[in-house]
Tab-separated table of C-alpha atoms and ligand atoms in Angstrom:
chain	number	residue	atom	x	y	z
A	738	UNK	CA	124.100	-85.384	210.888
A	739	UNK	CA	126.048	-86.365	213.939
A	740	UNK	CA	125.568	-83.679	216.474
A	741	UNK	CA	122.199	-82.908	215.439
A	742	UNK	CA	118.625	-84.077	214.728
A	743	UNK	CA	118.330	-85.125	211.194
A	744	UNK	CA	116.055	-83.333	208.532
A	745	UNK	CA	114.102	-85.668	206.938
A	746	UNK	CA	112.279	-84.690	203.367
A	747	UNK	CA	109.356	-86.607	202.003
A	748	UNK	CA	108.074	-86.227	198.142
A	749	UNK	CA	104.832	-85.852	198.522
A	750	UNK	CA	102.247	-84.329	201.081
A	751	UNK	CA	98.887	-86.198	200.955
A	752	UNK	CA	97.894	-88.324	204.116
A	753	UNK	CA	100.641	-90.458	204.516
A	754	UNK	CA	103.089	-87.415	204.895
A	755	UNK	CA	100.435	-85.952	207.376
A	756	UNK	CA	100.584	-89.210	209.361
A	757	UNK	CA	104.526	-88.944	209.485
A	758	UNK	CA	104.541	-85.556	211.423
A	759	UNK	CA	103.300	-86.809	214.728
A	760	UNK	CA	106.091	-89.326	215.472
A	761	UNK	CA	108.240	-86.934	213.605
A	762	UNK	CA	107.472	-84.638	215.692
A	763	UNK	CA	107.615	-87.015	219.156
A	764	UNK	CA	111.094	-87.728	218.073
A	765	UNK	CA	112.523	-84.612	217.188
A	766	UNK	CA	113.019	-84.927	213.701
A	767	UNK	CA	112.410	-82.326	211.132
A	768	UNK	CA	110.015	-82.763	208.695
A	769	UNK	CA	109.877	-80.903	205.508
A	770	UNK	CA	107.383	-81.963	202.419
A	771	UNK	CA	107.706	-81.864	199.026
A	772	UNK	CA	104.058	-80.291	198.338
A	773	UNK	CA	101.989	-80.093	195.224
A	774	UNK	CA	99.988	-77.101	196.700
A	775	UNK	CA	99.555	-76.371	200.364
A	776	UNK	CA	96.181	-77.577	200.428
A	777	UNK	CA	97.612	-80.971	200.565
A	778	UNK	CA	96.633	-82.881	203.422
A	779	UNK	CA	100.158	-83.060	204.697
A	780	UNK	CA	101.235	-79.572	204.112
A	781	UNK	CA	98.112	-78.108	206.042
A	782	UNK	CA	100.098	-78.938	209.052
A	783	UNK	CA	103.798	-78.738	208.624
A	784	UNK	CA	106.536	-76.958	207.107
A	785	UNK	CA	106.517	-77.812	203.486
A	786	UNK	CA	107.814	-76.033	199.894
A	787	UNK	CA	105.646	-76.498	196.779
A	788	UNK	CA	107.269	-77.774	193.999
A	789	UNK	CA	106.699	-80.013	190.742
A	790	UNK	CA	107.938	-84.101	191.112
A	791	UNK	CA	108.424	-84.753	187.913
A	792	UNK	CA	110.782	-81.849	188.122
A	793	UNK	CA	114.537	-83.293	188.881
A	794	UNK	CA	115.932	-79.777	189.370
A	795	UNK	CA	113.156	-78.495	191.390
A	796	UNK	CA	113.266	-82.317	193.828
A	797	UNK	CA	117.010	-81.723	193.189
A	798	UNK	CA	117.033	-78.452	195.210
A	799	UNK	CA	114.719	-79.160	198.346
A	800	UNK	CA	116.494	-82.439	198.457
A	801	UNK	CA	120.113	-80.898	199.085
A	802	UNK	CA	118.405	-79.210	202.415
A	803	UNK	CA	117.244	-82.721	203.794
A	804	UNK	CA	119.078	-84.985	205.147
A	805	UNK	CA	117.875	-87.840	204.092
A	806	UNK	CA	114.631	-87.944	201.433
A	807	UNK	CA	111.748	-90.286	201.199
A	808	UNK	CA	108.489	-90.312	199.608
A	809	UNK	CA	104.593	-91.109	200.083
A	810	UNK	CA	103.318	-91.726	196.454
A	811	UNK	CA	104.522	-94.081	193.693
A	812	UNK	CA	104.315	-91.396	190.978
A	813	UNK	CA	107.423	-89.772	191.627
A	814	UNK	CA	109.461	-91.199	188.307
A	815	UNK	CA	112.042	-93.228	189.120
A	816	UNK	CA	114.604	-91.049	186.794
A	817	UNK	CA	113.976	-88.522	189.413
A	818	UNK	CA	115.043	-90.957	192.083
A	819	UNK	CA	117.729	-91.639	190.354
A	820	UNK	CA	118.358	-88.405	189.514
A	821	UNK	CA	118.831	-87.482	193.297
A	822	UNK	CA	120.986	-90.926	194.035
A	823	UNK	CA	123.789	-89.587	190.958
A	824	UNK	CA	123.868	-86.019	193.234
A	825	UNK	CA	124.846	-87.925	196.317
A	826	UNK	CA	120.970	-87.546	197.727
A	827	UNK	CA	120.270	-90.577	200.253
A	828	UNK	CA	116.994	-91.758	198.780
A	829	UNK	CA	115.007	-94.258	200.788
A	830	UNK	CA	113.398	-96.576	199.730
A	831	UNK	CA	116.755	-96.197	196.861
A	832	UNK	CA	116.241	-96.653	192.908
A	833	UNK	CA	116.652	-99.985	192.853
A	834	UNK	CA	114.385	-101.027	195.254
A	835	UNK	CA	111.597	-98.811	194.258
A	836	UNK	CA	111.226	-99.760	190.649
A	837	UNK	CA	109.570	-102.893	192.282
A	838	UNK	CA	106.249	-100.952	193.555
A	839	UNK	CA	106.205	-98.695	190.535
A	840	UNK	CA	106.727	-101.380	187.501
A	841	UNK	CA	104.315	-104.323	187.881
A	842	UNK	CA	105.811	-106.765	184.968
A	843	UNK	CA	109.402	-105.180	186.967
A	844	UNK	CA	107.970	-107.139	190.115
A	845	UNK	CA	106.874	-110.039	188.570
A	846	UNK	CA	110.122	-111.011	187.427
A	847	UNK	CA	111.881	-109.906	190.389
A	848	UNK	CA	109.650	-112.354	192.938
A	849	UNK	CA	109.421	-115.034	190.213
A	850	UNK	CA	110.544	-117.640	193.125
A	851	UNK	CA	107.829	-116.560	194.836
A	852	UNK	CA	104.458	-117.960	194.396
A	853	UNK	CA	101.951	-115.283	192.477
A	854	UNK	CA	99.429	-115.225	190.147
A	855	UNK	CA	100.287	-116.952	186.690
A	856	UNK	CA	101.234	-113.456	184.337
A	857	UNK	CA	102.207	-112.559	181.194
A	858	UNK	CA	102.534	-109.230	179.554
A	859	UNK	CA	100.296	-108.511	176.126
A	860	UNK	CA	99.936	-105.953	173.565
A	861	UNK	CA	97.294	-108.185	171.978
A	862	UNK	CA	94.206	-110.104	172.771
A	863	UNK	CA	95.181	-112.735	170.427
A	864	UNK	CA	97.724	-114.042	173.066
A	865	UNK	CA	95.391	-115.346	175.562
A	866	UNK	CA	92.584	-117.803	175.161
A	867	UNK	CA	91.300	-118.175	178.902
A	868	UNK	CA	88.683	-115.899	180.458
A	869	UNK	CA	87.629	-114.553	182.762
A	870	UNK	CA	90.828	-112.707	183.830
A	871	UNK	CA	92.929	-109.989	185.560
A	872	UNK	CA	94.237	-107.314	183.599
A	873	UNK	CA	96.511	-104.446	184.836
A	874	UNK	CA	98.127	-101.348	183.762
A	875	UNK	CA	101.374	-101.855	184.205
A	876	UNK	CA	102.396	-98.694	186.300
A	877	UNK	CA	100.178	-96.034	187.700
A	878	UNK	CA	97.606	-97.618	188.886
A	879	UNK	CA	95.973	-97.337	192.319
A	880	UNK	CA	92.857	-97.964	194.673
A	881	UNK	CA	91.679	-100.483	191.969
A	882	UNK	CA	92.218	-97.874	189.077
A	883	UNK	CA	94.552	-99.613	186.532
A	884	UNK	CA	93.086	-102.968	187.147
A	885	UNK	CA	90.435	-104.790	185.594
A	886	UNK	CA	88.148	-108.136	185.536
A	887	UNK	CA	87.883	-109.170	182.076
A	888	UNK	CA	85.253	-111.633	180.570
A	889	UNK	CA	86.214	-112.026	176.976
A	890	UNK	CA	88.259	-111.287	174.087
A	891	UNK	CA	86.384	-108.282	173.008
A	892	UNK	CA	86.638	-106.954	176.569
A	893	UNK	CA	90.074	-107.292	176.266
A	894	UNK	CA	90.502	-105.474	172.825
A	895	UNK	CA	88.410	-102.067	174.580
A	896	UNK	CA	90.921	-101.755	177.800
A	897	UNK	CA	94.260	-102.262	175.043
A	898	UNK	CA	93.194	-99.629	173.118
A	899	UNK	CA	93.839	-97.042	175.877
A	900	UNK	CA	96.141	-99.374	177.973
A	901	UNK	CA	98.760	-101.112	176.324
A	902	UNK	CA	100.951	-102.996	177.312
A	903	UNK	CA	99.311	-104.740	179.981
A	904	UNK	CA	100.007	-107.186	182.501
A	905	UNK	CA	97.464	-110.323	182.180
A	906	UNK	CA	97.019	-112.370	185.654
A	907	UNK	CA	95.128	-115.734	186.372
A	908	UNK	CA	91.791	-114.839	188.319
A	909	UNK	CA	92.622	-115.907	191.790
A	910	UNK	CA	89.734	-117.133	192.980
A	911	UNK	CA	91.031	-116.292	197.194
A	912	UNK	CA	89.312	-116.917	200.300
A	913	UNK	CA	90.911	-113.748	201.742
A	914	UNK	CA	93.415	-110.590	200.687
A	915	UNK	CA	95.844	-109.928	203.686
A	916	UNK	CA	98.797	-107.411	203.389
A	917	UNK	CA	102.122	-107.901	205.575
A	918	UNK	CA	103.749	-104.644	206.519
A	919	UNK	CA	107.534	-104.912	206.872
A	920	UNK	CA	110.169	-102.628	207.994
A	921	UNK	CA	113.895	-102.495	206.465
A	922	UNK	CA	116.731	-100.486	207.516
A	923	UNK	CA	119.747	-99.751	205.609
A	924	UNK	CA	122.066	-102.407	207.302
A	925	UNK	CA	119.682	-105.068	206.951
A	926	UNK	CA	117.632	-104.777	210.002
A	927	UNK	CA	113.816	-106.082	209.452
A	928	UNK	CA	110.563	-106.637	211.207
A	929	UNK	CA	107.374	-107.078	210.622
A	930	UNK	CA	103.766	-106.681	211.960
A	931	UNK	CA	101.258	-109.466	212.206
A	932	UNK	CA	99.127	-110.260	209.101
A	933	UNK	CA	95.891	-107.904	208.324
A	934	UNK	CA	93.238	-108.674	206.607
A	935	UNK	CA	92.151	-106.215	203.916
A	936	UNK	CA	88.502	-106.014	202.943
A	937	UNK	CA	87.774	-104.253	199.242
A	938	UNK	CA	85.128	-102.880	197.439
A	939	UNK	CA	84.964	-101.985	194.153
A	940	UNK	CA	88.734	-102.311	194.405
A	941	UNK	CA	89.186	-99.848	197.110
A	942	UNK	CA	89.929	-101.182	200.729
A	943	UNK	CA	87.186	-100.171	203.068
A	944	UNK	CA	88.499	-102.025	206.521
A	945	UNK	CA	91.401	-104.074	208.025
A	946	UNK	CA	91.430	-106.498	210.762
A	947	UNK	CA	94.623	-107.349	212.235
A	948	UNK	CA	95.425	-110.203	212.880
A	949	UNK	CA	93.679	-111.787	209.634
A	950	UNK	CA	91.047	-114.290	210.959
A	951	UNK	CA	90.754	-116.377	208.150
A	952	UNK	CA	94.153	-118.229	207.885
A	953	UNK	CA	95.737	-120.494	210.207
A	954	UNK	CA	99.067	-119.673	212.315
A	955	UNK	CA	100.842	-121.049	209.924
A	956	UNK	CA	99.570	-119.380	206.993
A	957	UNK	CA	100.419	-116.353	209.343
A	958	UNK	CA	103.856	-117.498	209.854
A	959	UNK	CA	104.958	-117.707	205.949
A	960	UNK	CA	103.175	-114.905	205.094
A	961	UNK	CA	105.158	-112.886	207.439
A	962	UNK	CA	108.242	-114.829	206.569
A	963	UNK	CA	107.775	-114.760	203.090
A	964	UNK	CA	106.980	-110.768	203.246
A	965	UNK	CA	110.547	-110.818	205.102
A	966	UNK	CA	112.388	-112.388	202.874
A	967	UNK	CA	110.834	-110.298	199.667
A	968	UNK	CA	112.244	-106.983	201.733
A	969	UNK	CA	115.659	-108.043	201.473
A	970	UNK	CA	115.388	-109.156	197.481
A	971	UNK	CA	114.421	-105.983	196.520
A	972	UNK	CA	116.581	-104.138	199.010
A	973	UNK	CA	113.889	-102.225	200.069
A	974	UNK	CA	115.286	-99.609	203.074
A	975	UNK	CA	111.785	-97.896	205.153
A	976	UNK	CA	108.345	-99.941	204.908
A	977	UNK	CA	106.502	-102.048	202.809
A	978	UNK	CA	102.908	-103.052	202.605
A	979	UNK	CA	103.512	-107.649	200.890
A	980	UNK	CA	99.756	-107.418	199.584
A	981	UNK	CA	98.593	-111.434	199.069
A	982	UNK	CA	95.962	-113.460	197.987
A	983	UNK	CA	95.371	-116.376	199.998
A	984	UNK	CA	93.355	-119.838	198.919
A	985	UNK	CA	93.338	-122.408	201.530
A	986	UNK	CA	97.169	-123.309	202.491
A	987	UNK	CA	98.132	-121.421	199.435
A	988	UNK	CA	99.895	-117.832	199.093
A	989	UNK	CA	99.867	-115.734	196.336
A	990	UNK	CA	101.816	-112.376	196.332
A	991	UNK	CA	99.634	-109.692	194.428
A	992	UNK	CA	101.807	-106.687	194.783
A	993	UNK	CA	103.918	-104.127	196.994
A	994	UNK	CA	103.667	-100.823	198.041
A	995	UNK	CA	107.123	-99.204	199.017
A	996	UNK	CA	105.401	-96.527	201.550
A	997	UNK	CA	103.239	-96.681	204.623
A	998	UNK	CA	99.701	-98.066	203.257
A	999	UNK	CA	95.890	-98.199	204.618
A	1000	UNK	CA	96.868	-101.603	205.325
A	1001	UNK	CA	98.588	-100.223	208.021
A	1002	UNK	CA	97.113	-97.366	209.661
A	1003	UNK	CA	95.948	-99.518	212.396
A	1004	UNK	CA	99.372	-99.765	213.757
A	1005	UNK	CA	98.961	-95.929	215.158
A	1006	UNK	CA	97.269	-97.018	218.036
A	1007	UNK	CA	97.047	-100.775	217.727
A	1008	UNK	CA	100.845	-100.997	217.951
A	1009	UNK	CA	103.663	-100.608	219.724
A	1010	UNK	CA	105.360	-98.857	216.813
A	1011	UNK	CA	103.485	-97.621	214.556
A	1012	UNK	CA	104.094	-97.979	210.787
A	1013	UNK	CA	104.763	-93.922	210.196
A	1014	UNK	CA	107.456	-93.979	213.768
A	1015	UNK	CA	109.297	-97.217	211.786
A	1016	UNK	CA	109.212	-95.778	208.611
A	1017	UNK	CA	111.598	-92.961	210.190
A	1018	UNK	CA	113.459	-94.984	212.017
A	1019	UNK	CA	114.193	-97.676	209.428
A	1020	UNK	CA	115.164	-94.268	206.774
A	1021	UNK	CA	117.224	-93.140	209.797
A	1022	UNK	CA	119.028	-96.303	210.275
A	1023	UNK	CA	117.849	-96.255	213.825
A	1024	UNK	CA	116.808	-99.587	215.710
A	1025	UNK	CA	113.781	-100.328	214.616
A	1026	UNK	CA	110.440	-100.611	216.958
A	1027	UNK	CA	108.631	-103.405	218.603
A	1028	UNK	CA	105.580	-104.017	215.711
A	1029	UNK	CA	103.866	-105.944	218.904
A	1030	UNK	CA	100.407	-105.637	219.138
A	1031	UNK	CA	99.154	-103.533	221.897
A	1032	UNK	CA	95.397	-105.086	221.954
A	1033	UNK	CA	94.263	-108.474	220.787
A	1034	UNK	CA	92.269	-107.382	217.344
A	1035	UNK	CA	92.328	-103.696	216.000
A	1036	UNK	CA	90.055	-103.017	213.194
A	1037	UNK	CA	90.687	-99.923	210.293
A	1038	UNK	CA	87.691	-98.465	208.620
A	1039	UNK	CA	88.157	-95.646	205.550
A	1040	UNK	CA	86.086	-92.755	205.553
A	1041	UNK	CA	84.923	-92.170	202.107
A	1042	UNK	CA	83.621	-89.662	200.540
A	1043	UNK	CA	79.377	-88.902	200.344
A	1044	UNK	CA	76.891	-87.061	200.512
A	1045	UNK	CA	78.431	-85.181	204.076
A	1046	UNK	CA	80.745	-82.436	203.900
A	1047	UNK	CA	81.075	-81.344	207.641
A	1048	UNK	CA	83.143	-83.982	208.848
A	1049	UNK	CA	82.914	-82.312	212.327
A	1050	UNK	CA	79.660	-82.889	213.400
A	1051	UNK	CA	79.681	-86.402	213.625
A	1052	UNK	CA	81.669	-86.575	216.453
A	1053	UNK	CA	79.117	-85.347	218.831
A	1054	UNK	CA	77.335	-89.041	217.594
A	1055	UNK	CA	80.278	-91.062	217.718
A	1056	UNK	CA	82.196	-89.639	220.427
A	1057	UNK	CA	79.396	-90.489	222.607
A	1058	UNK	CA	78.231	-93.667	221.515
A	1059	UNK	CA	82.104	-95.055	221.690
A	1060	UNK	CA	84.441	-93.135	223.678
A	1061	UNK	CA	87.132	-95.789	222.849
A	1062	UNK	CA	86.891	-95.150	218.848
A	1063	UNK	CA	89.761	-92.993	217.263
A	1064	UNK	CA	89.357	-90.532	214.388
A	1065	UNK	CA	91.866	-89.528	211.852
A	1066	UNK	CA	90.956	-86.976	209.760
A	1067	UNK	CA	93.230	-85.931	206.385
A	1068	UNK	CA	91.270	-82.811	205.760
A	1069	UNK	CA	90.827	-83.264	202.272
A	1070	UNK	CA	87.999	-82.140	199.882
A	1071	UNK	CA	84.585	-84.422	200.478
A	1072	UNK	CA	84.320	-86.196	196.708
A	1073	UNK	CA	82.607	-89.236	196.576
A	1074	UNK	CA	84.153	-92.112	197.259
A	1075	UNK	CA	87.540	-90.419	198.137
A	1076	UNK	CA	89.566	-91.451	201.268
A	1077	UNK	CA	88.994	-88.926	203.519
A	1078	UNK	CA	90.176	-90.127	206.996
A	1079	UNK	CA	89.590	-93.426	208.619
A	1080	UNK	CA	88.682	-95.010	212.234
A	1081	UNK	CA	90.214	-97.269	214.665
A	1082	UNK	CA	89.183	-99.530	217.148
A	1083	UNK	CA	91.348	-101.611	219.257
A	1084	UNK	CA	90.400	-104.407	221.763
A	1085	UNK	CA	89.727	-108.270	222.582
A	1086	UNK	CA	85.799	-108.636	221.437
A	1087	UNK	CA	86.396	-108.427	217.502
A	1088	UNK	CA	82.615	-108.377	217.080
A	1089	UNK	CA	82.087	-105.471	218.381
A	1090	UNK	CA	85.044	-103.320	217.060
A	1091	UNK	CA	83.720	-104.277	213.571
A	1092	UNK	CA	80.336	-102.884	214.438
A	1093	UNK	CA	81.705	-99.793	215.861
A	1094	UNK	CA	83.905	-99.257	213.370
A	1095	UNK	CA	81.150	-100.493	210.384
A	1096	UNK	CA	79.138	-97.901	212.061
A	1097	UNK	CA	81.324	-95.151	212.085
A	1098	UNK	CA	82.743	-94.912	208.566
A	1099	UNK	CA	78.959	-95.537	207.930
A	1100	UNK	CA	77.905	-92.699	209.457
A	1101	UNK	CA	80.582	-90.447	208.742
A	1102	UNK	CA	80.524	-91.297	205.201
A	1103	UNK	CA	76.406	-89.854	205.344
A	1104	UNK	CA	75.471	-94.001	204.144
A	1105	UNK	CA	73.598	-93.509	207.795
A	1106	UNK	CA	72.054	-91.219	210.176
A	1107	UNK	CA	71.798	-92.317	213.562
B	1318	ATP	N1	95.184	-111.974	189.994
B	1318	ATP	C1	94.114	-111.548	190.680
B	1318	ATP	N2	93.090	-112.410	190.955
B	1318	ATP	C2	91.998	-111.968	191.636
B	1318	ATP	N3	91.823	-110.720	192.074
B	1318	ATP	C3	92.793	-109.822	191.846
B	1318	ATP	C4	93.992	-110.196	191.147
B	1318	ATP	N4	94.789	-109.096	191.088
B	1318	ATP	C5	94.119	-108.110	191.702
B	1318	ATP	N5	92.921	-108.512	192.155
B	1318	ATP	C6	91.927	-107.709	192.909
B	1318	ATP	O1	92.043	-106.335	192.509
B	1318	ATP	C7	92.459	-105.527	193.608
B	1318	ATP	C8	93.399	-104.423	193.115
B	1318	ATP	O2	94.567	-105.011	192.528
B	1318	ATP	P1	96.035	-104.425	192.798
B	1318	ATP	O3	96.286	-104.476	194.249
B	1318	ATP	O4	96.989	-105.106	191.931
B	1318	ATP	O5	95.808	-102.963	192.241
B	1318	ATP	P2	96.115	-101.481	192.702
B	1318	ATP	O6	95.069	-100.614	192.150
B	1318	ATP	O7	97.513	-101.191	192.366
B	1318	ATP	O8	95.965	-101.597	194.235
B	1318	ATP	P3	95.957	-100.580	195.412
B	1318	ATP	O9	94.517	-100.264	195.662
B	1318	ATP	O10	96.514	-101.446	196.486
B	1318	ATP	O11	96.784	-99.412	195.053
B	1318	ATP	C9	93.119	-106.510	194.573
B	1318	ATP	O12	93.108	-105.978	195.872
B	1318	ATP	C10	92.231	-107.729	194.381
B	1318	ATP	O13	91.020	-107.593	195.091
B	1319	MG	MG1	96.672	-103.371	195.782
């Protein structure tokens, strides 16, 4: 890799990989995908080979051509990670580290000294008595799919009969859900952006504000320090969305996502580095980035899915209204409530970039017309 620019493969080809290619691109490094069909949002725009996951010998092949290999989705099994890692394949984030956004109960015990959600792991209802509660599949699960509010016993019994085991949580009952994004390179260097807030509904994420609002400096402070310090546990080697609860003074850590993640997209323009440029540097063992803010407040909005299907149009609205605004588009089939793309705004008067942005998605998402 010495006297040349490194080839860099990622498993996978949905937004995330699409996101990659600009400061891929910008820095010279090739970028190859690991495609499921080339519709994919990623492999629409880059050079990609289509090809099964779950396959070891088919990962196995386009791996050998990379120089390094990464991924964007937490389905990829981990015996094909591991798989790669007994060919000599530098896999980033590695094996070890990985089983820690994939396995649930895996992460549980892993962060046990740090504070969470009170868990256990049933096959029954008869093992808990308090309700309401939290239950989770223990892999798999994502945007809210996988995880469940559950009022009673009965309840219970429904979701174990196609979801068993499952991971039972106390109900957290948070003032706010931040995420801290961390970076990790392979000899141990780490940074980290400021705190975001992350607004859900119906357990998908529908906007981020960075920094969170709601907690103190402090709070800020351990949550970045905590998110830290949880990167070098599980060894983790490119980025990491720390996703917490938090209740007054009080942290919880709810899970992690060993990828780039919605929570944050804002860092394209609202950063110095953005998550997608550290996630290749951190694989590459390069120095990482400044995560430095480059505004005061930048606020995310998702683009779901509705009744719209020309996602073109709307520009000629927007565009106009708020030159400022910026659009990223994944090109993906219009379902409903699918993340199709998402806006930013950056700036100092917070008030308004949530309108704008609220706005936006609104109208882009057909919830609005003018
Ligand atoms: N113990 C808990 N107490 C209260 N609310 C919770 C708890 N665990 C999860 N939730 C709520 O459910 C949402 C989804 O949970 P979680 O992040 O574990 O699932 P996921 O589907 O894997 O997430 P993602 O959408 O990030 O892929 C959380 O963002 C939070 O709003
Ligand atoms: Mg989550």
């Amino acid at each position: 890799m010495s006297n040349r620019f490194p080839r860099v493969g990622v498993i996978g080809a949905g937004q995330l990989a699409r996101m990659m290619v600009a400061p891929a691109t910008a820095l010279g490094v090739d970028l190859t995908l690991f495609a499921s069909d080339s519709n994919d949002s990623g492999a629409q725009i880059t050079h990609h080979i289509i090809g099964d996951y779950t396959n070891l010998a088919q990962v196995l092949e386009f791996a050998q051509k990379c120089d390094i290999v990464t991924f964007e989705h937490e389905l990829v099994p981990l015996s094909v990670i591991k798989g790669l890692e007994a060919e000599g394949v530098k896999v980033y984030p590695p094996s070890s580290a990985f089983i820690y956004s994939q396995d649930k109960a895996a992460m549980r015990k892993k962060l046990r000294k740090f504070p969470a959600p009170q868990s256990q792991i049933v096959t029954s209802a008869s093992e808990v008595t308090d309700f309401p509660l939290i239950a989770k599949a223990i892999s798999g699960g994502y945007d809210g799919r996988g995880v469940w509010k559950v009022e009673d016993a009965p309840e219970l019994i429904e979701i174990l009969k196609h979801t068993s085991p499952l991971l039972i949580e106390e109900l957290v009952e948070f003032d706010t859900e931040i995420a801290v994004m961390v970076a990790r390179s392979p000899h141990g260097q780490a940074t980290s952006w400021a705190p975001v807030e992350t607004i859900q509904e119906d357990g998908i994420c529908i906007m981020t504000v960075t920094p969170a609002q709601k907690i103190s400096q402090v709070v800020a402070e351990r949550a970045q320090q905590m998110a830290l310090e949880i990167a070098q546990e599980v060894g983790v080697v490119g980025v990491m969305a720390v996703e917490m609860f938090v209740k007054g003074d009080e942290i919880f850590i709810n899970e992690l996502a060993m990828r780039p993640h919605n929570s944050g997209h804002w860092s394209i323009e609202g950063a110095v580095t953005s998550q997608f440029e550290q996630h290749l540097r951190a694989i590459l063992d390069l120095p990482l980035g400044s995560p430095s803010m480059n505004h005061q407040f930048a606020v995310m909005g998702n683009v779901l899915g509705g009744e719209k299907t020309d996602m073109y149009r709307p520009y000629l609205h927007l565009m106009a209204r708020t030159p400022s605004l910026h659009f990223h588009q994944y090109k993906k089939e219009v379902r409903p409530g699918r993340k199709i793309g998402h806006v930013t705004a950056c700036g100092d008067d917070l008030l308004h970039l949530i309108q704008e942005v609220v706005h936006a998605r609104d109208y882009m998402s057909g919830v609005i017309d003018e």
